[in-house]
C-alpha cells in the first residue's frame, strides 16, 4: 500500500513539473505542491532573530503572585 501511495505522489509531482494540462488537474496538484514546498521551506529555513535586546515571553499569569491579606483571595473556604 505505501508503494502505491508513493507512486501516486511521484506521478502528481511529475505532472506539476511537466505542466498541468487541465484546470481540474491543476486544482488536484496545487495543494500537494504547496504542502511539499512548505515542508521544504520549514526544513531548510534559517532562523533569524530580530536585532536588539532579548524580550522575555509574555505570560498570562502574574509571575510574582502576592499572597497578602489585601489581595482578596478567599482560600479559607468560609462563606
CSV table of N, CA and C in Angstrom, one decimal:
chain,number,residue,atom,x,y,z
A,1,UNK,N,0.8,-1.2,0.0
A,1,UNK,CA,0.0,0.0,0.0
A,1,UNK,C,0.9,1.3,0.0
A,2,UNK,N,1.9,1.4,0.8
A,2,UNK,CA,2.7,2.6,0.8
A,2,UNK,C,3.4,2.8,-0.6
A,3,UNK,N,3.7,1.8,-1.3
A,3,UNK,CA,4.4,2.0,-2.6
A,3,UNK,C,3.4,2.5,-3.6
A,4,UNK,N,2.1,2.1,-3.5
A,4,UNK,CA,1.1,2.7,-4.4
A,4,UNK,C,0.9,4.2,-4.1
A,5,UNK,N,0.8,4.5,-2.8
A,5,UNK,CA,0.7,5.9,-2.5
A,5,UNK,C,1.9,6.7,-2.9
A,6,UNK,N,3.1,6.2,-2.8
A,6,UNK,CA,4.3,6.8,-3.2
A,6,UNK,C,4.3,7.0,-4.7
A,7,UNK,N,3.9,6.0,-5.4
A,7,UNK,CA,3.8,6.2,-6.9
A,7,UNK,C,2.8,7.3,-7.3
A,8,UNK,N,1.7,7.4,-6.6
A,8,UNK,CA,0.7,8.4,-6.9
A,8,UNK,C,1.3,9.8,-6.7
A,9,UNK,N,2.0,9.9,-5.6
A,9,UNK,CA,2.7,11.2,-5.2
A,9,UNK,C,3.7,11.6,-6.3
A,10,UNK,N,4.5,10.6,-6.7
A,10,UNK,CA,5.5,10.9,-7.7
A,10,UNK,C,4.9,11.3,-9.1
A,11,UNK,N,3.8,10.6,-9.4
A,11,UNK,CA,3.2,11.0,-10.7
A,11,UNK,C,2.6,12.4,-10.7
A,12,UNK,N,2.0,12.8,-9.5
A,12,UNK,CA,1.5,14.1,-9.4
A,12,UNK,C,2.6,15.2,-9.5
A,13,UNK,N,3.7,14.8,-8.9
A,13,UNK,CA,4.9,15.7,-8.9
A,13,UNK,C,5.4,15.9,-10.3
A,14,UNK,N,5.5,14.8,-11.0
A,14,UNK,CA,5.9,14.8,-12.4
A,14,UNK,C,5.0,15.7,-13.3
A,15,UNK,N,3.7,15.5,-13.0
A,15,UNK,CA,2.7,16.3,-13.7
A,15,UNK,C,2.8,17.7,-13.5
A,16,UNK,N,3.1,18.1,-12.2
A,16,UNK,CA,3.3,19.5,-11.9
A,16,UNK,C,4.6,20.1,-12.5
A,17,UNK,N,5.6,19.3,-12.6
A,17,UNK,CA,6.9,19.8,-13.2
A,17,UNK,C,6.7,19.9,-14.7
A,18,UNK,N,6.1,18.9,-15.4
A,18,UNK,CA,6.0,18.9,-16.8
A,18,UNK,C,4.9,19.8,-17.4
A,19,UNK,N,4.0,20.3,-16.5
A,19,UNK,CA,2.9,21.1,-17.0
A,19,UNK,C,1.6,20.5,-16.6
A,20,UNK,N,0.6,21.3,-16.3
A,20,UNK,CA,-0.7,20.8,-15.9
A,20,UNK,C,-1.6,21.0,-17.1
A,21,UNK,N,-2.2,20.0,-17.7
A,21,UNK,CA,-2.9,20.2,-18.9
A,21,UNK,C,-4.3,20.8,-18.7
A,22,UNK,N,-5.0,20.5,-17.5
A,22,UNK,CA,-6.3,21.0,-17.3
A,22,UNK,C,-6.5,21.7,-16.0
A,23,UNK,N,-7.5,22.4,-15.9
A,23,UNK,CA,-7.8,23.1,-14.6
A,23,UNK,C,-8.1,22.1,-13.5
A,24,UNK,N,-8.8,21.0,-13.8
A,24,UNK,CA,-9.1,20.0,-12.8
A,24,UNK,C,-7.8,19.4,-12.3
A,25,UNK,N,-6.8,19.1,-13.2
A,25,UNK,CA,-5.5,18.6,-12.7
A,25,UNK,C,-4.8,19.6,-11.9
A,26,UNK,N,-4.9,20.9,-12.3
A,26,UNK,CA,-4.2,21.9,-11.5
A,26,UNK,C,-4.8,22.0,-10.1
A,27,UNK,N,-6.1,21.9,-10.0
A,27,UNK,CA,-6.7,22.0,-8.6
A,27,UNK,C,-6.4,20.8,-7.8
A,28,UNK,N,-6.1,19.7,-8.4
A,28,UNK,CA,-5.7,18.5,-7.7
A,28,UNK,C,-4.3,18.5,-7.3
A,29,UNK,N,-3.4,19.1,-8.1
A,29,UNK,CA,-2.0,19.1,-7.8
A,29,UNK,C,-1.5,20.2,-7.0
A,30,UNK,N,-2.2,21.4,-7.1
A,30,UNK,CA,-1.7,22.6,-6.3
A,30,UNK,C,-1.6,22.4,-4.8
A,31,UNK,N,-2.6,21.8,-4.1
A,31,UNK,CA,-2.4,21.6,-2.7
A,31,UNK,C,-1.2,20.8,-2.3
A,32,UNK,N,-0.9,19.7,-3.1
A,32,UNK,CA,0.2,18.9,-2.9
A,32,UNK,C,1.6,19.6,-3.1
A,33,UNK,N,1.6,20.4,-4.1
A,33,UNK,CA,2.8,21.2,-4.4
A,33,UNK,C,3.1,22.2,-3.3
A,34,UNK,N,2.0,22.9,-2.9
A,34,UNK,CA,2.2,23.9,-1.8
A,34,UNK,C,2.6,23.2,-0.5
A,35,UNK,N,2.0,22.0,-0.2
A,35,UNK,CA,2.4,21.3,1.0
A,35,UNK,C,3.9,20.9,1.0
A,36,UNK,N,4.3,20.4,-0.2
A,36,UNK,CA,5.7,20.0,-0.4
A,36,UNK,C,6.6,21.2,-0.2
A,37,UNK,N,6.3,22.3,-0.9
A,37,UNK,CA,7.1,23.5,-0.8
A,37,UNK,C,7.2,24.0,0.6
A,38,UNK,N,6.1,24.0,1.4
A,38,UNK,CA,6.1,24.4,2.8
A,38,UNK,C,7.0,23.5,3.6
A,39,UNK,N,6.9,22.2,3.4
A,39,UNK,CA,7.8,21.3,4.2
A,39,UNK,C,9.2,21.6,3.9
A,40,UNK,N,9.6,21.8,2.6
A,40,UNK,CA,11.0,22.0,2.3
A,40,UNK,C,11.4,23.4,2.9
A,41,UNK,N,10.6,24.4,2.9
A,41,UNK,CA,11.0,25.7,3.5
A,41,UNK,C,11.2,25.5,5.0
A,42,UNK,N,10.3,24.9,5.7
A,42,UNK,CA,10.4,24.7,7.1
A,42,UNK,C,11.6,23.9,7.5
A,43,UNK,N,12.0,22.9,6.6
A,43,UNK,CA,13.1,22.0,6.9
A,43,UNK,C,14.4,22.8,6.7
A,44,UNK,N,14.5,23.7,5.7
A,44,UNK,CA,15.8,24.3,5.3
A,44,UNK,C,15.9,25.8,5.7
A,45,UNK,N,14.9,26.4,6.2
A,45,UNK,CA,14.9,27.8,6.5
A,45,UNK,C,15.9,28.1,7.7
A,46,UNK,N,16.6,29.2,7.6
A,46,UNK,CA,17.4,29.6,8.7
A,46,UNK,C,16.6,30.5,9.7
A,47,UNK,N,16.9,30.4,11.0
A,47,UNK,CA,16.2,31.2,12.0
A,47,UNK,C,17.0,32.5,12.1
A,48,UNK,N,16.3,33.6,11.9
A,48,UNK,CA,16.9,35.0,12.1
A,48,UNK,C,16.3,35.7,13.2
A,49,UNK,N,17.0,35.9,14.3
A,49,UNK,CA,16.5,36.7,15.4
A,49,UNK,C,16.5,38.1,15.1
A,50,UNK,N,15.5,38.9,15.6
A,50,UNK,CA,15.5,40.3,15.4
A,50,UNK,C,16.6,41.0,16.1
A,51,UNK,N,17.1,42.1,15.6
A,51,UNK,CA,18.2,42.8,16.3
A,51,UNK,C,17.7,43.5,17.6
A,52,UNK,N,18.6,43.7,18.5
A,52,UNK,CA,18.2,44.3,19.7
A,52,UNK,C,18.2,43.4,20.9
A,53,UNK,N,17.8,43.9,22.1
A,53,UNK,CA,17.9,43.1,23.3
A,53,UNK,C,16.8,42.0,23.3
A,54,UNK,N,17.1,41.0,24.1
A,54,UNK,CA,16.1,39.9,24.2
A,54,UNK,C,14.9,40.4,25.1
A,55,UNK,N,13.7,40.1,24.6
A,55,UNK,CA,12.5,40.5,25.3
A,55,UNK,C,11.9,39.2,25.9
A,56,UNK,N,11.6,39.1,27.2
A,56,UNK,CA,11.0,37.9,27.7
A,56,UNK,C,9.7,37.6,27.2
A,57,UNK,N,9.3,36.3,27.2
A,57,UNK,CA,8.0,35.9,26.6
A,57,UNK,C,6.9,36.5,27.5
A,58,UNK,N,5.8,36.9,26.9
A,58,UNK,CA,4.7,37.4,27.7
A,58,UNK,C,4.0,36.2,28.4
A,59,UNK,N,3.5,36.5,29.6
A,59,UNK,CA,2.8,35.5,30.4
A,59,UNK,C,1.4,35.9,30.7
A,60,UNK,N,0.5,35.0,30.8
A,60,UNK,CA,-0.9,35.3,31.1
A,60,UNK,C,-1.0,35.4,32.6
A,61,UNK,N,-0.3,34.7,33.4
A,61,UNK,CA,-0.4,34.7,34.9
A,61,UNK,C,0.7,35.6,35.4
A,62,UNK,N,0.5,36.2,36.6
A,62,UNK,CA,1.4,37.0,37.2
A,62,UNK,C,2.6,36.1,37.7
A,63,UNK,N,3.8,36.4,37.3
A,63,UNK,CA,4.9,35.6,37.7
A,63,UNK,C,5.3,35.7,39.2
A,64,UNK,N,4.8,36.8,39.8
A,64,UNK,CA,5.1,37.1,41.3
A,64,UNK,C,3.8,37.3,42.0
A,65,UNK,N,3.0,36.2,42.2
A,65,UNK,CA,1.7,36.4,42.9
A,65,UNK,C,1.9,36.8,44.3
A,66,UNK,N,1.1,37.7,44.7
A,66,UNK,CA,1.2,38.2,46.1
A,66,UNK,C,0.2,37.4,46.9
A,67,UNK,N,0.5,37.0,48.1
A,67,UNK,CA,-0.4,36.2,48.9
A,67,UNK,C,-0.8,37.0,50.2
A,68,UNK,N,-0.8,38.3,50.1
A,68,UNK,CA,-1.1,39.1,51.3
A,68,UNK,C,-2.6,39.1,51.6
A,69,UNK,N,-3.0,39.6,52.7
A,69,UNK,CA,-4.4,39.6,53.1
A,69,UNK,C,-5.3,40.6,52.3
A,70,UNK,N,-4.7,41.6,51.7
A,70,UNK,CA,-5.5,42.6,51.0
A,70,UNK,C,-5.6,42.2,49.5
A,71,UNK,N,-5.3,41.0,49.1
A,71,UNK,CA,-5.4,40.7,47.7
A,71,UNK,C,-6.8,40.2,47.3
A,72,UNK,N,-7.6,39.8,48.3
A,72,UNK,CA,-9.0,39.4,48.0
A,72,UNK,C,-9.1,37.9,47.8
A,73,UNK,N,-8.0,37.2,48.0
A,73,UNK,CA,-8.1,35.7,47.9
A,73,UNK,C,-8.8,35.1,49.0
A,74,UNK,N,-9.8,34.3,48.7
A,74,UNK,CA,-10.6,33.6,49.7
A,74,UNK,C,-10.3,32.2,49.8
A,75,UNK,N,-9.1,31.9,50.4
A,75,UNK,CA,-8.7,30.5,50.4
A,75,UNK,C,-9.1,29.8,51.7
A,76,UNK,N,-9.9,30.5,52.6
A,76,UNK,CA,-10.3,29.9,53.8
A,76,UNK,C,-11.5,29.0,53.7
A,77,UNK,N,-12.3,29.2,52.6
A,77,UNK,CA,-13.5,28.4,52.4
A,77,UNK,C,-14.7,28.8,53.2
A,78,UNK,N,-14.7,29.9,53.9
A,78,UNK,CA,-15.8,30.3,54.7
A,78,UNK,C,-16.7,31.2,53.8
A,79,UNK,N,-18.0,31.1,54.0
A,79,UNK,CA,-19.0,31.8,53.3
A,79,UNK,C,-19.5,33.0,54.0
